[in-house]
PDB file of C-alpha atoms in Angstrom:
ATOM      1  CA  MET A   1     -11.263  13.358  -3.228  1.00  0.00           C
ATOM      2  CA  THR A   2     -12.466  13.707  -6.751  1.00  0.00           C
ATOM      3  CA  VAL A   3     -12.904  10.362  -8.448  1.00  0.00           C
ATOM      4  CA  LYS A   4     -11.716  10.341 -12.023  1.00  0.00           C
ATOM      5  CA  ALA A   5      -9.861   8.160 -14.486  1.00  0.00           C
ATOM      6  CA  ALA A   6      -6.115   8.692 -14.472  1.00  0.00           C
ATOM      7  CA  SER A   7      -4.122   9.308 -17.597  1.00  0.00           C
ATOM      8  CA  LEU A   8      -1.443   6.729 -16.794  1.00  0.00           C
ATOM      9  CA  VAL A   9      -3.629   3.757 -15.878  1.00  0.00           C
ATOM     10  CA  SER A  10      -6.997   3.666 -17.563  1.00  0.00           C
ATOM     11  CA  ARG A  11      -9.953   1.351 -17.894  1.00  0.00           C
ATOM     12  CA  SER A  12      -8.706   0.549 -21.374  1.00  0.00           C
ATOM     13  CA  ASP A  13      -5.501  -0.818 -19.841  1.00  0.00           C
ATOM     14  CA  TYR A  14      -7.537  -3.437 -18.025  1.00  0.00           C
ATOM     15  CA  LYS A  15      -9.500  -4.247 -21.170  1.00  0.00           C
ATOM     16  CA  VAL A  16      -6.295  -4.931 -23.106  1.00  0.00           C
ATOM     17  CA  ILE A  17      -5.626  -8.100 -21.152  1.00  0.00           C
ATOM     18  CA  HIS A  18      -9.168  -8.889 -20.159  1.00  0.00           C
ATOM     19  CA  LYS A  19     -10.432  -9.392 -23.682  1.00  0.00           C
ATOM     20  CA  LYS A  20      -8.602 -12.691 -23.774  1.00  0.00           C
ATOM     21  CA  ARG A  21     -10.007 -13.809 -20.438  1.00  0.00           C
ATOM     22  CA  ARG A  22     -13.692 -13.037 -20.870  1.00  0.00           C
ATOM     23  CA  CYS A  23     -15.958 -15.947 -21.579  1.00  0.00           C
ATOM     24  CA  ARG A  24     -18.401 -15.876 -24.478  1.00  0.00           C
ATOM     25  CA  LYS A  25     -21.264 -14.778 -22.239  1.00  0.00           C
ATOM     26  CA  ARG A  26     -19.210 -11.740 -21.235  1.00  0.00           C
ATOM     27  CA  VAL A  27     -19.475 -12.595 -17.572  1.00  0.00           C
ATOM     28  CA  ARG A  28     -16.372 -11.991 -15.498  1.00  0.00           C
ATOM     29  CA  ARG A  29     -15.698 -15.122 -13.492  1.00  0.00           C
ATOM     30  CA  PRO A  30     -14.113 -14.881 -10.040  1.00  0.00           C
ATOM     31  CA  ALA A  31     -10.371 -15.534 -10.086  1.00  0.00           C
ATOM     32  CA  GLY A  32      -9.417 -18.480  -7.884  1.00  0.00           C
ATOM     33  CA  THR A  33      -6.386 -16.873  -6.243  1.00  0.00           C
ATOM     34  CA  LEU A  34      -8.114 -13.559  -5.601  1.00  0.00           C
ATOM     35  CA  GLN A  35     -11.183 -15.342  -4.257  1.00  0.00           C
ATOM     36  CA  HIS A  36      -8.949 -17.393  -1.965  1.00  0.00           C
ATOM     37  CA  LEU A  37      -7.301 -14.195  -0.714  1.00  0.00           C
ATOM     38  CA  PHE A  38     -10.715 -12.678  -0.020  1.00  0.00           C
ATOM     39  CA  HIS A  39     -11.858 -15.672   2.063  1.00  0.00           C
ATOM     40  CA  SER A  40      -8.576 -15.706   3.974  1.00  0.00           C
ATOM     41  CA  CYS A  41      -8.985 -11.998   4.760  1.00  0.00           C
ATOM     42  CA  GLN A  42     -12.495 -12.676   6.044  1.00  0.00           C
ATOM     43  CA  ALA A  43     -11.040 -15.219   8.456  1.00  0.00           C
ATOM     44  CA  ALA A  44      -8.044 -13.096   9.465  1.00  0.00           C
ATOM     45  CA  PHE A  45      -9.498  -9.634  10.064  1.00  0.00           C
ATOM     46  CA  LYS A  46     -11.939  -9.297  12.956  1.00  0.00           C
ATOM     47  CA  GLY A  47     -12.459  -5.541  12.852  1.00  0.00           C
ATOM     48  CA  PRO A  48     -11.002  -2.450  14.574  1.00  0.00           C
ATOM     49  CA  GLY A  49      -8.831  -3.028  17.606  1.00  0.00           C
ATOM     50  CA  THR A  50      -7.696  -6.496  16.543  1.00  0.00           C
ATOM     51  CA  VAL A  51      -4.582  -7.910  14.887  1.00  0.00           C
ATOM     52  CA  PRO A  52      -4.586 -11.130  12.844  1.00  0.00           C
ATOM     53  CA  CYS A  53      -3.000 -14.075  14.648  1.00  0.00           C
ATOM     54  CA  ALA A  54       0.309 -15.522  13.470  1.00  0.00           C
ATOM     55  CA  THR A  55      -1.384 -18.409  11.656  1.00  0.00           C
ATOM     56  CA  HIS A  56      -3.569 -16.068   9.621  1.00  0.00           C
ATOM     57  CA  VAL A  57      -0.616 -13.783   8.874  1.00  0.00           C
ATOM     58  CA  GLN A  58       1.397 -16.726   7.560  1.00  0.00           C
ATOM     59  CA  ASN A  59      -1.550 -17.901   5.465  1.00  0.00           C
ATOM     60  CA  LEU A  60      -2.079 -14.477   3.895  1.00  0.00           C
ATOM     61  CA  CYS A  61       1.637 -14.164   3.163  1.00  0.00           C
ATOM     62  CA  ARG A  62       1.642 -17.552   1.442  1.00  0.00           C
ATOM     63  CA  ILE A  63      -1.223 -16.507  -0.803  1.00  0.00           C
ATOM     64  CA  LEU A  64       0.185 -13.062  -1.581  1.00  0.00           C
ATOM     65  CA  ASP A  65       3.702 -14.370  -2.206  1.00  0.00           C
ATOM     66  CA  CYS A  66       2.298 -16.550  -4.994  1.00  0.00           C
ATOM     67  CA  MET A  67       0.078 -13.884  -6.541  1.00  0.00           C
ATOM     68  CA  LYS A  68       0.903 -12.665 -10.030  1.00  0.00           C
ATOM     69  CA  PRO A  69      -0.162  -9.494 -11.855  1.00  0.00           C
ATOM     70  CA  GLU A  70      -2.610 -11.546 -13.932  1.00  0.00           C
ATOM     71  CA  ASP A  71      -4.517 -12.461 -10.750  1.00  0.00           C
ATOM     72  CA  VAL A  72      -5.779  -8.871 -10.605  1.00  0.00           C
ATOM     73  CA  GLY A  73      -6.000  -8.292 -14.353  1.00  0.00           C
ATOM     74  CA  LEU A  74      -2.602  -6.690 -14.930  1.00  0.00           C
ATOM     75  CA  SER A  75       0.270  -7.318 -17.319  1.00  0.00           C
ATOM     76  CA  LYS A  76       3.753  -5.878 -17.750  1.00  0.00           C
ATOM     77  CA  ASP A  77       2.771  -5.223 -21.386  1.00  0.00           C
ATOM     78  CA  LEU A  78       0.375  -2.416 -20.401  1.00  0.00           C
ATOM     79  CA  HIS A  79       1.295   1.082 -21.550  1.00  0.00           C
ATOM     80  CA  PHE A  80       1.752   2.166 -17.926  1.00  0.00           C
ATOM     81  CA  PHE A  81       4.698  -0.209 -17.463  1.00  0.00           C
ATOM     82  CA  LYS A  82       6.284   0.481 -20.863  1.00  0.00           C
ATOM     83  CA  ARG A  83       5.876   4.239 -21.106  1.00  0.00           C
ATOM     84  CA  ASN A  84       8.865   6.355 -22.126  1.00  0.00           C
ATOM     85  CA  THR A  85       9.099   9.199 -19.606  1.00  0.00           C
ATOM     86  CA  GLN A  86      11.153  11.301 -22.023  1.00  0.00           C
ATOM     87  CA  ILE A  87       8.316  11.223 -24.547  1.00  0.00           C
ATOM     88  CA  ASP A  88       5.250  10.664 -22.375  1.00  0.00           C
ATOM     89  CA  ARG A  89       5.385  13.604 -19.973  1.00  0.00           C
ATOM     90  CA  HIS A  90       2.288  12.983 -17.868  1.00  0.00           C
ATOM     91  CA  PRO A  91       2.700  14.214 -14.297  1.00  0.00           C
ATOM     92  CA  ALA A  92       3.967  11.544 -11.913  1.00  0.00           C
ATOM     93  CA  ARG A  93       0.739  11.021 -10.003  1.00  0.00           C
ATOM     94  CA  VAL A  94      -0.269   7.914  -8.089  1.00  0.00           C
ATOM     95  CA  THR A  95      -3.489   6.116  -9.000  1.00  0.00           C
ATOM     96  CA  SER A  96      -5.498   3.651  -6.919  1.00  0.00           C
ATOM     97  CA  ALA A  97      -8.207   1.089  -7.626  1.00  0.00           C
ATOM     98  CA  THR A  98     -10.282  -0.522  -4.875  1.00  0.00           C
ATOM     99  CA  ILE A  99     -10.986  -4.224  -5.360  1.00  0.00           C
ATOM    100  CA  TYR A 100     -13.052  -4.653  -2.191  1.00  0.00           C
ATOM    101  CA  LYS A 101     -13.707  -2.688   0.979  1.00  0.00           C
ATOM    102  CA  SER A 102     -15.601  -3.375   4.201  1.00  0.00           C
ATOM    103  CA  ASP A 103     -15.344  -2.280   7.838  1.00  0.00           C
ATOM    104  CA  GLN A 104     -12.954  -5.183   8.454  1.00  0.00           C
ATOM    105  CA  PHE A 105     -10.497  -4.938   5.555  1.00  0.00           C
ATOM    106  CA  GLU A 106      -9.734  -3.453   2.158  1.00  0.00           C
ATOM    107  CA  LEU A 107      -8.074  -4.828  -0.975  1.00  0.00           C
ATOM    108  CA  CYS A 108      -6.656  -2.200  -3.312  1.00  0.00           C
ATOM    109  CA  ILE A 109      -4.025  -1.624  -5.979  1.00  0.00           C
ATOM    110  CA  PHE A 110      -1.724   1.377  -6.179  1.00  0.00           C
ATOM    111  CA  PHE A 111      -0.160   2.343  -9.497  1.00  0.00           C
ATOM    112  CA  VAL A 112       2.985   4.391  -8.884  1.00  0.00           C
ATOM    113  CA  PRO A 113       4.575   6.050 -11.953  1.00  0.00           C
ATOM    114  CA  GLU A 114       8.331   6.156 -12.374  1.00  0.00           C
ATOM    115  CA  ASN A 115       9.939   8.640  -9.929  1.00  0.00           C
ATOM    116  CA  ALA A 116       6.627   9.198  -8.138  1.00  0.00           C
ATOM    117  CA  VAL A 117       6.509   9.031  -4.345  1.00  0.00           C
ATOM    118  CA  ILE A 118       3.912   7.893  -1.830  1.00  0.00           C
ATOM    119  CA  PRO A 119       5.139  10.168   0.980  1.00  0.00           C
ATOM    120  CA  LEU A 120       6.012   9.106   4.513  1.00  0.00           C
ATOM    121  CA  HIS A 121       2.725   8.223   6.238  1.00  0.00           C
ATOM    122  CA  ASN A 122       1.356   6.013   8.996  1.00  0.00           C
ATOM    123  CA  HIS A 123      -1.270   3.269   9.360  1.00  0.00           C
ATOM    124  CA  PRO A 124      -2.863   3.820  12.796  1.00  0.00           C
ATOM    125  CA  GLU A 125      -4.211   0.637  14.437  1.00  0.00           C
ATOM    126  CA  MET A 126      -3.845  -1.246  11.147  1.00  0.00           C
ATOM    127  CA  THR A 127      -2.180  -4.402   9.909  1.00  0.00           C
ATOM    128  CA  VAL A 128      -1.063  -3.974   6.303  1.00  0.00           C
ATOM    129  CA  PHE A 129       0.252  -6.459   3.748  1.00  0.00           C
ATOM    130  CA  ASN A 130       2.164  -4.939   0.811  1.00  0.00           C
ATOM    131  CA  LYS A 131       2.731  -7.093  -2.285  1.00  0.00           C
ATOM    132  CA  LEU A 132       4.771  -5.548  -5.104  1.00  0.00           C
ATOM    133  CA  LEU A 133       3.284  -7.073  -8.256  1.00  0.00           C
ATOM    134  CA  LEU A 134       5.261  -5.216 -10.905  1.00  0.00           C
ATOM    135  CA  GLY A 135       8.192  -2.826 -10.989  1.00  0.00           C
ATOM    136  CA  THR A 136      11.054  -1.751  -8.741  1.00  0.00           C
ATOM    137  CA  MET A 137      10.771   0.675  -5.837  1.00  0.00           C
ATOM    138  CA  HIS A 138      12.683   2.041  -2.884  1.00  0.00           C
ATOM    139  CA  VAL A 139      11.041   1.550   0.518  1.00  0.00           C
ATOM    140  CA  LYS A 140      11.853   3.454   3.683  1.00  0.00           C
ATOM    141  CA  ALA A 141      10.016   2.515   6.887  1.00  0.00           C
ATOM    142  CA  TYR A 142      10.105   3.512  10.559  1.00  0.00           C
ATOM    143  CA  ASP A 143       8.660   2.483  13.922  1.00  0.00           C
ATOM    144  CA  TRP A 144       8.318   4.769  16.926  1.00  0.00           C
ATOM    145  CA  VAL A 145      10.893   4.444  19.721  1.00  0.00           C
ATOM    146  CA  ASP A 146       9.812   4.552  23.378  1.00  0.00           C
ATOM    147  CA  LEU A 147      13.288   4.960  24.931  1.00  0.00           C
ATOM    148  CA  ASP A 148      16.339   6.707  23.522  1.00  0.00           C
ATOM    149  CA  PRO A 149      18.572   3.755  22.517  1.00  0.00           C
ATOM    150  CA  LEU A 150      21.761   5.701  23.307  1.00  0.00           C
ATOM    151  CA  THR A 151      20.966   6.858  26.846  1.00  0.00           C
ATOM    152  CA  SER A 152      17.726   5.063  27.841  1.00  0.00           C
ATOM    153  CA  LYS A 153      16.910   8.270  29.698  1.00  0.00           C
ATOM    154  CA  SER A 154      16.595  11.014  27.116  1.00  0.00           C
ATOM    155  CA  PRO A 155      13.087  11.917  25.937  1.00  0.00           C
ATOM    156  CA  THR A 156      11.882  10.581  22.604  1.00  0.00           C
ATOM    157  CA  LYS A 157       9.566  13.520  22.029  1.00  0.00           C
ATOM    158  CA  LEU A 158      10.943  17.023  21.538  1.00  0.00           C
ATOM    159  CA  LEU A 159       9.772  20.372  20.241  1.00  0.00           C
ATOM    160  CA  ASP A 160      11.067  21.631  16.928  1.00  0.00           C
ATOM    161  CA  VAL A 161      11.994  25.284  16.461  1.00  0.00           C
ATOM    162  CA  ASP A 162       8.503  25.958  15.115  1.00  0.00           C
ATOM    163  CA  GLY A 163       6.894  24.468  18.222  1.00  0.00           C
ATOM    164  CA  SER A 164       5.747  21.246  16.565  1.00  0.00           C
ATOM    165  CA  CYS A 165       6.288  17.845  18.180  1.00  0.00           C
ATOM    166  CA  VAL A 166       9.242  15.809  16.919  1.00  0.00           C
ATOM    167  CA  ARG A 167       9.389  12.111  17.766  1.00  0.00           C
ATOM    168  CA  LEU A 168      12.203   9.571  17.594  1.00  0.00           C
ATOM    169  CA  ALA A 169      11.755   6.649  15.191  1.00  0.00           C
ATOM    170  CA  LYS A 170      13.879   3.621  14.301  1.00  0.00           C
ATOM    171  CA  VAL A 171      14.582   2.758  10.669  1.00  0.00           C
ATOM    172  CA  LYS A 172      13.061  -0.664   9.957  1.00  0.00           C
ATOM    173  CA  ALA A 173      13.638  -0.791   6.208  1.00  0.00           C
ATOM    174  CA  ASN A 174      15.626   1.292   3.767  1.00  0.00           C
ATOM    175  CA  GLY A 175      16.253  -0.458   0.493  1.00  0.00           C
ATOM    176  CA  ARG A 176      15.118  -1.537  -2.932  1.00  0.00           C
ATOM    177  CA  LEU A 177      12.395  -4.056  -3.775  1.00  0.00           C
ATOM    178  CA  ALA A 178      11.928  -5.578  -7.208  1.00  0.00           C
ATOM    179  CA  ALA A 179       9.042  -7.798  -8.296  1.00  0.00           C
ATOM    180  CA  PRO A 180       8.657 -10.687  -7.836  1.00  0.00           C
ATOM    181  CA  CYS A 181       9.421 -10.490  -4.116  1.00  0.00           C
ATOM    182  CA  ASP A 182       8.036 -11.589  -0.771  1.00  0.00           C
ATOM    183  CA  THR A 183       5.147  -9.804   0.924  1.00  0.00           C
ATOM    184  CA  SER A 184       5.924  -7.094   3.483  1.00  0.00           C
ATOM    185  CA  VAL A 185       3.823  -6.975   6.660  1.00  0.00           C
ATOM    186  CA  LEU A 186       3.471  -4.049   9.006  1.00  0.00           C
ATOM    187  CA  TYR A 187       1.608  -4.020  12.309  1.00  0.00           C
ATOM    188  CA  PRO A 188       0.028  -1.214  14.376  1.00  0.00           C
ATOM    189  CA  THR A 189       3.232  -0.629  16.378  1.00  0.00           C
ATOM    190  CA  SER A 190       5.917  -2.591  14.532  1.00  0.00           C
ATOM    191  CA  GLY A 191       7.189  -3.794  11.176  1.00  0.00           C
ATOM    192  CA  GLY A 192       7.580  -0.301   9.728  1.00  0.00           C
ATOM    193  CA  ASN A 193       4.152   1.230  10.364  1.00  0.00           C
ATOM    194  CA  ILE A 194       5.363   4.562   8.973  1.00  0.00           C
ATOM    195  CA  HIS A 195       6.681   4.204   5.447  1.00  0.00           C
ATOM    196  CA  GLU A 196       7.150   5.761   2.030  1.00  0.00           C
ATOM    197  CA  PHE A 197       7.502   4.351  -1.476  1.00  0.00           C
ATOM    198  CA  THR A 198       9.570   5.820  -4.294  1.00  0.00           C
ATOM    199  CA  ALA A 199       9.065   4.199  -7.701  1.00  0.00           C
ATOM    200  CA  ILE A 200      12.303   3.502  -9.568  1.00  0.00           C
ATOM    201  CA  THR A 201      10.255   2.067 -12.435  1.00  0.00           C
ATOM    202  CA  PRO A 202       6.455   2.119 -12.845  1.00  0.00           C
ATOM    203  CA  CYS A 203       5.050  -0.053 -10.052  1.00  0.00           C
ATOM    204  CA  ALA A 204       1.847  -1.841  -9.124  1.00  0.00           C
ATOM    205  CA  VAL A 205       1.354  -2.625  -5.427  1.00  0.00           C
ATOM    206  CA  LEU A 206      -1.437  -4.790  -4.013  1.00  0.00           C
ATOM    207  CA  ASP A 207      -2.375  -3.734  -0.485  1.00  0.00           C
ATOM    208  CA  VAL A 208      -4.373  -5.699   2.065  1.00  0.00           C
ATOM    209  CA  ILE A 209      -5.359  -3.306   4.860  1.00  0.00           C
ATOM    210  CA  GLY A 210      -7.240  -4.225   7.998  1.00  0.00           C
ATOM    211  CA  PRO A 211      -9.099  -2.293   9.161  1.00  0.00           C
ATOM    212  CA  PRO A 212      -9.186   0.436   6.462  1.00  0.00           C
ATOM    213  CA  TYR A 213      -8.577   4.123   7.058  1.00  0.00           C
ATOM    214  CA  SER A 214     -11.560   5.830   8.684  1.00  0.00           C
ATOM    215  CA  LYS A 215     -11.759   9.439   9.846  1.00  0.00           C
ATOM    216  CA  HIS A 216     -14.954   8.588  11.712  1.00  0.00           C
ATOM    217  CA  ASP A 217     -13.105   5.969  13.784  1.00  0.00           C
ATOM    218  CA  ALA A 218      -9.991   8.143  14.268  1.00  0.00           C
ATOM    219  CA  ARG A 219      -7.893   6.111  11.822  1.00  0.00           C
ATOM    220  CA  ASP A 220      -6.938   8.976   9.567  1.00  0.00           C
ATOM    221  CA  CYS A 221      -3.661   9.081   7.665  1.00  0.00           C
ATOM    222  CA  THR A 222      -0.905  11.296   9.098  1.00  0.00           C
ATOM    223  CA  TYR A 223       2.090  12.426   7.043  1.00  0.00           C
ATOM    224  CA  TYR A 224       5.607  12.991   8.378  1.00  0.00           C
ATOM    225  CA  GLN A 225       8.893  14.548   7.388  1.00  0.00           C
ATOM    226  CA  LEU A 226      12.412  13.753   8.538  1.00  0.00           C
ATOM    227  CA  VAL A 227      14.060  16.422  10.702  1.00  0.00           C
ATOM    228  CA  SER A 228      17.832  16.309  10.246  1.00  0.00           C
ATOM    229  CA  ASP A 229      19.092  18.926  12.711  1.00  0.00           C
ATOM    230  CA  PHE A 230      19.039  16.671  15.799  1.00  0.00           C
ATOM    231  CA  GLU A 231      21.828  14.646  17.437  1.00  0.00           C
ATOM    232  CA  ILE A 232      20.672  11.192  16.295  1.00  0.00           C
ATOM    233  CA  GLU A 233      20.923  10.850  12.541  1.00  0.00           C
ATOM    234  CA  GLU A 234      19.735   8.192  10.098  1.00  0.00           C
ATOM    235  CA  GLU A 235      23.291   6.821   9.926  1.00  0.00           C
ATOM    236  CA  ASP A 236      22.692   5.565  13.483  1.00  0.00           C
ATOM    237  CA  GLY A 237      19.547   3.749  12.344  1.00  0.00           C
ATOM    238  CA  TYR A 238      17.227   6.355  13.846  1.00  0.00           C
ATOM    239  CA  GLY A 239      15.552   9.563  12.769  1.00  0.00           C
ATOM    240  CA  TRP A 240      13.427  12.360  14.156  1.00  0.00           C
ATOM    241  CA  LEU A 241      10.042  12.700  12.496  1.00  0.00           C
ATOM    242  CA  LYS A 242       7.411  15.377  12.764  1.00  0.00           C
ATOM    243  CA  GLU A 243       3.900  15.672  11.418  1.00  0.00           C
ATOM    244  CA  THR A 244       3.452  17.687   8.262  1.00  0.00           C
ATOM    245  CA  GLU A 245       0.646  18.910   6.053  1.00  0.00           C
ATOM    246  CA  ILE A 246      -0.632  16.610   3.350  1.00  0.00           C
ATOM    247  CA  PRO A 247       2.006  16.831   0.602  1.00  0.00           C
ATOM    248  CA  LYS A 248       0.829  17.806  -2.857  1.00  0.00           C
ATOM    249  CA  GLU A 249       2.301  14.597  -4.260  1.00  0.00           C
ATOM    250  CA  SER A 250       0.096  12.523  -1.929  1.00  0.00           C
ATOM    251  CA  LYS A 251      -3.030  13.358  -3.909  1.00  0.00           C
ATOM    252  CA  MET A 252      -4.199  10.372  -5.919  1.00  0.00           C
ATOM    253  CA  ASP A 253      -6.501   9.702  -8.800  1.00  0.00           C
ATOM    254  CA  ARG A 254      -8.944   6.826  -8.495  1.00  0.00           C
ATOM    255  CA  ILE A 255     -10.104   4.470 -11.201  1.00  0.00           C
ATOM    256  CA  GLU A 256     -12.570   1.638 -11.286  1.00  0.00           C
ATOM    257  CA  TYR A 257     -11.117  -1.816 -10.730  1.00  0.00           C
ATOM    258  CA  MET A 258     -11.632  -3.798 -13.934  1.00  0.00           C
ATOM    259  CA  GLY A 259      -9.812  -7.053 -13.167  1.00  0.00           C
ATOM    260  CA  PRO A 260     -11.199 -10.446 -12.100  1.00  0.00           C
ATOM    261  CA  HIS A 261     -13.952  -9.857  -9.580  1.00  0.00           C
ATOM    262  CA  ILE A 262     -14.634 -11.303  -6.135  1.00  0.00           C
ATOM    263  CA  ASN A 263     -17.864 -13.152  -5.466  1.00  0.00           C
ATOM    264  CA  ILE A 264     -18.743 -11.952  -1.964  1.00  0.00           C
ATOM    265  CA  ASN A 265     -21.701 -14.340  -1.820  1.00  0.00           C
ATOM    266  CA  ASN A 266     -19.563 -17.383  -2.532  1.00  0.00           C
ATOM    267  CA  PRO A 267     -19.039 -19.287   0.736  1.00  0.00           C
ATOM    268  CA  ASN A 268     -15.531 -20.252   1.771  1.00  0.00           C
ATOM    269  CA  PRO A 269     -15.082 -23.902   0.724  1.00  0.00           C
ATOM    270  CA  SER A 270     -12.861 -24.574   3.738  1.00  0.00           C
ATOM    271  CA  SER A 271     -15.639 -23.548   6.113  1.00  0.00           C
ATOM    272  CA  THR A 272     -18.276 -25.883   4.707  1.00  0.00           C
TER     273      THR A 272
END
């Protein structure tokens, strides 16, 4: 993917609020809350094939629940969150900024313009924490079903008319979230591992992902679409999903993270 600055969220947006926070020596100091999150992620994520224990999940949720936009250098006063879509007709394209990434976990921010969609996609073998920092969005999430809940005998994998595999999934979430709100957690096989976001207003979402996507390790992102011409419909709390090509709207711009930085060489105080 081509790395370039997006038109909706720019480096200058970060500078607008960071001018007030820089010290006289122009050295960006680590933010306490973000640094705490980083150390907690180091303790929680043990690499591919593992899931954080309940204690670590609760700890990460406590930290993320208390996080504010300012903890990652954002403000609701930025142009991105105040833009008039009737005047400012930039294409509704999602932008991302990576705060930190390793083989164990990734911290990143997604900027989702009003009416933009992060299409239905999965997180194979991953545990993901979603924290909506700013804005209002609609979230729809699914988990795969192993047995047909209506018959307990019918197959949960069928062939569509075009020969592609269609699989039964249960709706785990289908509603609106508005910041500030609690952190959402999804697991490799539960919690809504397959989900999509639709921005009702411009949104900023902080994601903690462990382990990150990796084509080399067979953790690539797969996209899905809802197939409506089957017996079980969404009104029953279930839906049939099939893999689809990468939607055009899934393409993202990337920008450099310009908020408070993490000191990766700073030891965790709780471990000393």
